[in-house]
Amino acid sequence: RQQLPHLAHYDGRCTSRATPKKRALIIIALVVILAIHARLLITNNLSRFTQTKKSITAETVLLEDLGVFKLPSGLQEPPHMSDLDPNVLIEVGRKDIDAVHSEALIHIGAWIFVTDADGLFLLIQRGPELVTCPNAWGIVGEHTTPDEEPIETAKRGISEELGDDLLDEIKSIQNLTETPQYLVFDWGHRVDRQLTYIWHAQLGKRHEDLHLVLDDEVANHKWLDMDKLKKQLRKEINGTHEVFCVPTETEYYVNMINTTKLPPER
């Protein structure tokens, strides 16, 4: 059979050869691809490391033991919602939060009333899985960890429950009472004896302009002006409205707050 002229000398091997310039371009392309791949791997690993670190840090703060205290001998237990000088307390050790409540031990914490630039109050709804006041509305609260200053507890509470961004929006933060308050709540399954610093944090922006990142234990949130908040608290105290956590105490301290409207930020 007569072979076609252009196939007469084909022996199955590729006879074309890349020029040095082509080989250089191929090598450069491979290097670029490998560099991009390596960068993606590094970025993903750093992201995972950061998320893991944040998770570990949050868990460490959450699970850290609380400082526990006792009253000096001869001093009777103060009544609920009374002033108590923290210097009279005697630290007796540290225990985890479950033991603190089950054994009704005195510990330290913070309540934080948060208002926006218009003087609206932030209320948060507690998650359904929480042991105390599930699904109830209330304010930001936090336990004080050992060696933590009261103001640090307040800021950490805002950061953990509402997001780090909100810390940058705080215009002022101040105590509502000259001395912390001794609060005692008997929930039946646990007793809460807490020396509580009552804070008011006013934000410099209107709530529409704020970026909140709610904690997993926060189911919802809303903003109310002073009058609406007081009306809802009064209805709750009378047993005719949605559930609030500790409405009587909330109403008492709300009356101490001056909700001056701030001028808009430039």
PDB file of C-alpha atoms in Angstrom, residues 54-260:
ATOM      1  CA  LYS A  54     -10.577  32.274  69.629  1.00  0.00           C
ATOM      2  CA  SER A  55     -12.608  29.206  70.537  1.00  0.00           C
ATOM      3  CA  ILE A  56     -10.029  28.075  73.086  1.00  0.00           C
ATOM      4  CA  THR A  57      -9.769  31.585  74.563  1.00  0.00           C
ATOM      5  CA  ALA A  58     -13.544  31.927  74.870  1.00  0.00           C
ATOM      6  CA  GLU A  59     -13.812  28.479  76.421  1.00  0.00           C
ATOM      7  CA  THR A  60     -10.992  29.260  78.857  1.00  0.00           C
ATOM      8  CA  VAL A  61     -12.728  32.430  80.038  1.00  0.00           C
ATOM      9  CA  LEU A  62     -16.055  30.599  80.239  1.00  0.00           C
ATOM     10  CA  LEU A  63     -14.722  27.661  82.235  1.00  0.00           C
ATOM     11  CA  GLU A  64     -12.297  29.558  84.438  1.00  0.00           C
ATOM     12  CA  ASP A  65     -12.976  29.281  88.143  1.00  0.00           C
ATOM     13  CA  LEU A  66     -14.507  32.238  89.942  1.00  0.00           C
ATOM     14  CA  GLY A  67     -13.153  33.805  93.082  1.00  0.00           C
ATOM     15  CA  VAL A  68     -15.374  33.013  96.078  1.00  0.00           C
ATOM     16  CA  PHE A  69     -15.686  35.052  99.256  1.00  0.00           C
ATOM     17  CA  LYS A  70     -17.207  35.065 102.720  1.00  0.00           C
ATOM     18  CA  LEU A  71     -18.304  37.750 105.130  1.00  0.00           C
ATOM     19  CA  PRO A  72     -16.179  38.341 108.228  1.00  0.00           C
ATOM     20  CA  SER A  73     -17.401  36.715 111.417  1.00  0.00           C
ATOM     21  CA  GLY A  74     -19.832  38.907 113.294  1.00  0.00           C
ATOM     22  CA  LEU A  75     -21.124  40.630 110.146  1.00  0.00           C
ATOM     23  CA  GLN A  76     -24.654  39.602 109.271  1.00  0.00           C
ATOM     24  CA  GLU A  77     -25.548  38.936 105.669  1.00  0.00           C
ATOM     25  CA  PRO A  78     -26.743  42.187 104.070  1.00  0.00           C
ATOM     26  CA  PRO A  79     -30.266  42.356 102.669  1.00  0.00           C
ATOM     27  CA  HIS A  80     -30.933  41.983  98.973  1.00  0.00           C
ATOM     28  CA  MET A  81     -30.085  45.069  96.871  1.00  0.00           C
ATOM     29  CA  SER A  82     -27.988  46.749  99.542  1.00  0.00           C
ATOM     30  CA  ASP A  83     -24.626  48.502  99.355  1.00  0.00           C
ATOM     31  CA  LEU A  84     -21.643  46.381 100.321  1.00  0.00           C
ATOM     32  CA  ASP A  85     -18.037  47.501 100.492  1.00  0.00           C
ATOM     33  CA  PRO A  86     -16.001  44.875  98.594  1.00  0.00           C
ATOM     34  CA  ASN A  87     -13.079  45.423 100.961  1.00  0.00           C
ATOM     35  CA  VAL A  88     -14.931  43.669 103.790  1.00  0.00           C
ATOM     36  CA  LEU A  89     -15.119  40.401 101.865  1.00  0.00           C
ATOM     37  CA  ILE A  90     -12.608  37.670 102.609  1.00  0.00           C
ATOM     38  CA  GLU A  91     -11.487  35.570  99.651  1.00  0.00           C
ATOM     39  CA  VAL A  92     -11.589  31.877 100.488  1.00  0.00           C
ATOM     40  CA  GLY A  93     -10.561  30.301  97.191  1.00  0.00           C
ATOM     41  CA  ARG A  94     -11.808  29.560  93.705  1.00  0.00           C
ATOM     42  CA  LYS A  95     -14.523  27.288  92.375  1.00  0.00           C
ATOM     43  CA  ASP A  96     -16.212  26.596  89.074  1.00  0.00           C
ATOM     44  CA  ILE A  97     -19.410  28.439  88.313  1.00  0.00           C
ATOM     45  CA  ASP A  98     -21.709  25.464  88.952  1.00  0.00           C
ATOM     46  CA  ALA A  99     -20.266  24.936  92.427  1.00  0.00           C
ATOM     47  CA  VAL A 100     -20.476  28.669  93.138  1.00  0.00           C
ATOM     48  CA  HIS A 101     -24.230  28.633  92.540  1.00  0.00           C
ATOM     49  CA  SER A 102     -25.067  25.200  93.942  1.00  0.00           C
ATOM     50  CA  GLU A 103     -23.235  26.044  97.176  1.00  0.00           C
ATOM     51  CA  ALA A 104     -24.625  29.610  97.277  1.00  0.00           C
ATOM     52  CA  LEU A 105     -21.159  31.156  97.511  1.00  0.00           C
ATOM     53  CA  ILE A 106     -20.506  34.886  97.317  1.00  0.00           C
ATOM     54  CA  HIS A 107     -18.844  35.954  94.080  1.00  0.00           C
ATOM     55  CA  ILE A 108     -18.416  39.146  92.046  1.00  0.00           C
ATOM     56  CA  GLY A 109     -20.054  40.177  88.792  1.00  0.00           C
ATOM     57  CA  ALA A 110     -21.431  43.013  86.709  1.00  0.00           C
ATOM     58  CA  TRP A 111     -24.684  44.213  85.207  1.00  0.00           C
ATOM     59  CA  ILE A 112     -24.356  46.531  82.239  1.00  0.00           C
ATOM     60  CA  PHE A 113     -27.139  48.780  80.970  1.00  0.00           C
ATOM     61  CA  VAL A 114     -26.341  49.717  77.364  1.00  0.00           C
ATOM     62  CA  THR A 115     -27.928  52.733  75.661  1.00  0.00           C
ATOM     63  CA  ASP A 116     -27.383  54.161  72.197  1.00  0.00           C
ATOM     64  CA  ALA A 117     -26.852  57.805  71.207  1.00  0.00           C
ATOM     65  CA  ASP A 118     -30.620  58.400  71.274  1.00  0.00           C
ATOM     66  CA  GLY A 119     -30.918  57.043  74.811  1.00  0.00           C
ATOM     67  CA  LEU A 120     -32.605  53.788  73.777  1.00  0.00           C
ATOM     68  CA  PHE A 121     -31.993  50.805  76.045  1.00  0.00           C
ATOM     69  CA  LEU A 122     -30.679  47.529  74.701  1.00  0.00           C
ATOM     70  CA  LEU A 123     -32.490  44.429  75.928  1.00  0.00           C
ATOM     71  CA  ILE A 124     -31.266  40.942  75.127  1.00  0.00           C
ATOM     72  CA  GLN A 125     -33.258  37.729  75.202  1.00  0.00           C
ATOM     73  CA  ARG A 126     -31.552  34.843  76.930  1.00  0.00           C
ATOM     74  CA  GLY A 127     -31.248  31.574  75.047  1.00  0.00           C
ATOM     75  CA  PRO A 128     -33.651  28.681  75.730  1.00  0.00           C
ATOM     76  CA  GLU A 129     -30.818  26.388  76.852  1.00  0.00           C
ATOM     77  CA  LEU A 130     -29.684  28.586  79.754  1.00  0.00           C
ATOM     78  CA  VAL A 131     -30.278  27.294  83.279  1.00  0.00           C
ATOM     79  CA  THR A 132     -31.418  30.612  84.741  1.00  0.00           C
ATOM     80  CA  CYS A 133     -34.136  32.725  83.103  1.00  0.00           C
ATOM     81  CA  PRO A 134     -34.307  30.832  79.781  1.00  0.00           C
ATOM     82  CA  ASN A 135     -36.051  32.847  77.038  1.00  0.00           C
ATOM     83  CA  ALA A 136     -36.355  35.834  79.387  1.00  0.00           C
ATOM     84  CA  TRP A 137     -35.433  39.410  78.515  1.00  0.00           C
ATOM     85  CA  GLY A 138     -32.788  41.282  80.456  1.00  0.00           C
ATOM     86  CA  ILE A 139     -29.539  43.218  80.225  1.00  0.00           C
ATOM     87  CA  VAL A 140     -25.910  42.275  79.742  1.00  0.00           C
ATOM     88  CA  GLY A 141     -24.387  40.468  82.717  1.00  0.00           C
ATOM     89  CA  GLU A 142     -21.012  38.899  83.416  1.00  0.00           C
ATOM     90  CA  HIS A 143     -19.105  37.144  86.200  1.00  0.00           C
ATOM     91  CA  THR A 144     -15.773  38.558  87.306  1.00  0.00           C
ATOM     92  CA  THR A 145     -12.819  36.229  86.879  1.00  0.00           C
ATOM     93  CA  PRO A 146      -9.940  36.197  89.389  1.00  0.00           C
ATOM     94  CA  ASP A 147      -7.606  39.214  89.250  1.00  0.00           C
ATOM     95  CA  GLU A 148      -9.971  41.050  86.892  1.00  0.00           C
ATOM     96  CA  GLU A 149     -10.849  44.686  87.541  1.00  0.00           C
ATOM     97  CA  PRO A 150     -14.597  45.526  87.639  1.00  0.00           C
ATOM     98  CA  ILE A 151     -14.383  47.784  84.572  1.00  0.00           C
ATOM     99  CA  GLU A 152     -12.678  44.959  82.665  1.00  0.00           C
ATOM    100  CA  THR A 153     -15.566  42.655  83.533  1.00  0.00           C
ATOM    101  CA  ALA A 154     -18.054  45.171  82.144  1.00  0.00           C
ATOM    102  CA  LYS A 155     -16.142  45.589  78.893  1.00  0.00           C
ATOM    103  CA  ARG A 156     -15.641  41.850  78.501  1.00  0.00           C
ATOM    104  CA  GLY A 157     -19.363  41.295  79.026  1.00  0.00           C
ATOM    105  CA  ILE A 158     -20.163  43.743  76.231  1.00  0.00           C
ATOM    106  CA  SER A 159     -17.538  42.183  73.969  1.00  0.00           C
ATOM    107  CA  GLU A 160     -18.616  38.578  74.535  1.00  0.00           C
ATOM    108  CA  GLU A 161     -22.380  39.096  74.346  1.00  0.00           C
ATOM    109  CA  LEU A 162     -22.573  41.882  71.749  1.00  0.00           C
ATOM    110  CA  GLY A 163     -19.318  41.716  69.768  1.00  0.00           C
ATOM    111  CA  ASP A 164     -15.869  43.312  69.862  1.00  0.00           C
ATOM    112  CA  ASP A 165     -16.932  46.135  67.527  1.00  0.00           C
ATOM    113  CA  LEU A 166     -19.191  47.607  70.197  1.00  0.00           C
ATOM    114  CA  LEU A 167     -16.250  48.330  72.502  1.00  0.00           C
ATOM    115  CA  ASP A 168     -15.039  50.968  70.049  1.00  0.00           C
ATOM    116  CA  GLU A 169     -18.451  52.660  70.149  1.00  0.00           C
ATOM    117  CA  ILE A 170     -18.557  53.259  73.917  1.00  0.00           C
ATOM    118  CA  LYS A 171     -18.786  56.986  74.578  1.00  0.00           C
ATOM    119  CA  SER A 172     -18.857  56.674  78.355  1.00  0.00           C
ATOM    120  CA  ILE A 173     -19.144  53.961  80.977  1.00  0.00           C
ATOM    121  CA  GLN A 174     -19.797  54.653  84.635  1.00  0.00           C
ATOM    122  CA  ASN A 175     -21.044  53.093  87.853  1.00  0.00           C
ATOM    123  CA  LEU A 176     -24.648  53.768  88.793  1.00  0.00           C
ATOM    124  CA  THR A 177     -23.997  53.222  92.503  1.00  0.00           C
ATOM    125  CA  GLU A 178     -21.161  54.439  94.716  1.00  0.00           C
ATOM    126  CA  THR A 179     -20.579  50.919  96.007  1.00  0.00           C
ATOM    127  CA  PRO A 180     -21.445  47.570  94.413  1.00  0.00           C
ATOM    128  CA  GLN A 181     -24.781  45.972  95.234  1.00  0.00           C
ATOM    129  CA  TYR A 182     -25.270  42.758  97.171  1.00  0.00           C
ATOM    130  CA  LEU A 183     -27.847  40.777  95.195  1.00  0.00           C
ATOM    131  CA  VAL A 184     -29.355  37.459  96.282  1.00  0.00           C
ATOM    132  CA  PHE A 185     -31.593  35.385  94.007  1.00  0.00           C
ATOM    133  CA  ASP A 186     -33.023  32.025  95.018  1.00  0.00           C
ATOM    134  CA  TRP A 187     -33.941  30.239  91.805  1.00  0.00           C
ATOM    135  CA  GLY A 188     -34.946  27.037  93.585  1.00  0.00           C
ATOM    136  CA  HIS A 189     -32.351  24.877  91.858  1.00  0.00           C
ATOM    137  CA  ARG A 190     -29.546  27.337  92.651  1.00  0.00           C
ATOM    138  CA  VAL A 191     -28.851  30.404  94.760  1.00  0.00           C
ATOM    139  CA  ASP A 192     -27.021  33.403  93.368  1.00  0.00           C
ATOM    140  CA  ARG A 193     -25.145  35.561  95.896  1.00  0.00           C
ATOM    141  CA  GLN A 194     -23.346  38.175  93.870  1.00  0.00           C
ATOM    142  CA  LEU A 195     -21.605  41.415  94.718  1.00  0.00           C
ATOM    143  CA  THR A 196     -22.644  43.276  91.593  1.00  0.00           C
ATOM    144  CA  TYR A 197     -21.190  46.374  89.988  1.00  0.00           C
ATOM    145  CA  ILE A 198     -23.980  48.208  88.149  1.00  0.00           C
ATOM    146  CA  TRP A 199     -22.735  49.938  84.994  1.00  0.00           C
ATOM    147  CA  HIS A 200     -24.207  52.224  82.368  1.00  0.00           C
ATOM    148  CA  ALA A 201     -22.437  52.170  79.005  1.00  0.00           C
ATOM    149  CA  GLN A 202     -23.560  54.848  76.572  1.00  0.00           C
ATOM    150  CA  LEU A 203     -22.695  54.346  72.924  1.00  0.00           C
ATOM    151  CA  GLY A 204     -21.803  57.146  70.553  1.00  0.00           C
ATOM    152  CA  LYS A 205     -23.968  55.963  67.657  1.00  0.00           C
ATOM    153  CA  ARG A 206     -27.631  55.287  67.026  1.00  0.00           C
ATOM    154  CA  HIS A 207     -28.532  51.615  67.161  1.00  0.00           C
ATOM    155  CA  GLU A 208     -29.253  51.546  63.404  1.00  0.00           C
ATOM    156  CA  ASP A 209     -25.577  52.312  62.806  1.00  0.00           C
ATOM    157  CA  LEU A 210     -24.193  49.717  65.216  1.00  0.00           C
ATOM    158  CA  HIS A 211     -22.849  46.300  64.270  1.00  0.00           C
ATOM    159  CA  LEU A 212     -23.810  43.686  66.865  1.00  0.00           C
ATOM    160  CA  VAL A 213     -22.426  40.148  66.883  1.00  0.00           C
ATOM    161  CA  LEU A 214     -24.616  38.344  69.399  1.00  0.00           C
ATOM    162  CA  ASP A 215     -23.262  35.534  71.538  1.00  0.00           C
ATOM    163  CA  ASP A 216     -24.674  32.021  71.063  1.00  0.00           C
ATOM    164  CA  GLU A 217     -26.453  32.376  74.410  1.00  0.00           C
ATOM    165  CA  VAL A 218     -28.323  35.476  73.190  1.00  0.00           C
ATOM    166  CA  ALA A 219     -31.485  34.572  71.274  1.00  0.00           C
ATOM    167  CA  ASN A 220     -32.625  38.061  70.276  1.00  0.00           C
ATOM    168  CA  HIS A 221     -32.361  41.761  71.081  1.00  0.00           C
ATOM    169  CA  LYS A 222     -34.393  44.958  70.900  1.00  0.00           C
ATOM    170  CA  TRP A 223     -34.082  48.667  71.688  1.00  0.00           C
ATOM    171  CA  LEU A 224     -36.634  50.518  73.837  1.00  0.00           C
ATOM    172  CA  ASP A 225     -36.898  54.070  75.064  1.00  0.00           C
ATOM    173  CA  MET A 226     -37.082  54.761  78.789  1.00  0.00           C
ATOM    174  CA  ASP A 227     -40.887  55.087  78.946  1.00  0.00           C
ATOM    175  CA  LYS A 228     -41.586  51.863  77.037  1.00  0.00           C
ATOM    176  CA  LEU A 229     -39.027  49.978  79.077  1.00  0.00           C
ATOM    177  CA  LYS A 230     -40.544  51.141  82.358  1.00  0.00           C
ATOM    178  CA  LYS A 231     -44.061  50.265  81.183  1.00  0.00           C
ATOM    179  CA  GLN A 232     -43.007  46.771  80.170  1.00  0.00           C
ATOM    180  CA  LEU A 233     -41.154  46.246  83.436  1.00  0.00           C
ATOM    181  CA  ARG A 234     -44.159  47.442  85.432  1.00  0.00           C
ATOM    182  CA  LYS A 235     -46.458  45.076  83.507  1.00  0.00           C
ATOM    183  CA  GLU A 236     -44.049  42.222  84.135  1.00  0.00           C
ATOM    184  CA  ILE A 237     -43.899  43.008  87.845  1.00  0.00           C
ATOM    185  CA  ASN A 238     -47.700  42.885  87.860  1.00  0.00           C
ATOM    186  CA  GLY A 239     -47.576  39.564  86.025  1.00  0.00           C
ATOM    187  CA  THR A 240     -49.237  40.685  82.804  1.00  0.00           C
ATOM    188  CA  HIS A 241     -46.440  40.839  80.248  1.00  0.00           C
ATOM    189  CA  GLU A 242     -43.665  38.846  78.603  1.00  0.00           C
ATOM    190  CA  VAL A 243     -41.018  37.337  80.819  1.00  0.00           C
ATOM    191  CA  PHE A 244     -38.255  39.558  82.137  1.00  0.00           C
ATOM    192  CA  CYS A 245     -35.396  38.280  84.240  1.00  0.00           C
ATOM    193  CA  VAL A 246     -35.408  40.120  87.608  1.00  0.00           C
ATOM    194  CA  PRO A 247     -37.773  42.961  86.549  1.00  0.00           C
ATOM    195  CA  THR A 248     -38.005  44.608  89.991  1.00  0.00           C
ATOM    196  CA  GLU A 249     -34.249  45.032  90.252  1.00  0.00           C
ATOM    197  CA  THR A 250     -33.982  46.159  86.631  1.00  0.00           C
ATOM    198  CA  GLU A 251     -36.623  48.844  87.176  1.00  0.00           C
ATOM    199  CA  TYR A 252     -34.886  50.068  90.336  1.00  0.00           C
ATOM    200  CA  TYR A 253     -31.539  50.648  88.628  1.00  0.00           C
ATOM    201  CA  VAL A 254     -33.051  51.977  85.392  1.00  0.00           C
ATOM    202  CA  ASN A 255     -34.424  54.892  87.405  1.00  0.00           C
ATOM    203  CA  MET A 256     -30.833  55.920  88.200  1.00  0.00           C
ATOM    204  CA  ILE A 257     -29.901  56.390  84.552  1.00  0.00           C
ATOM    205  CA  ASN A 258     -29.847  59.750  82.845  1.00  0.00           C
ATOM    206  CA  THR A 259     -30.458  59.037  79.164  1.00  0.00           C
ATOM    207  CA  THR A 260     -29.166  62.303  77.733  1.00  0.00           C
TER     208      THR A 260
END
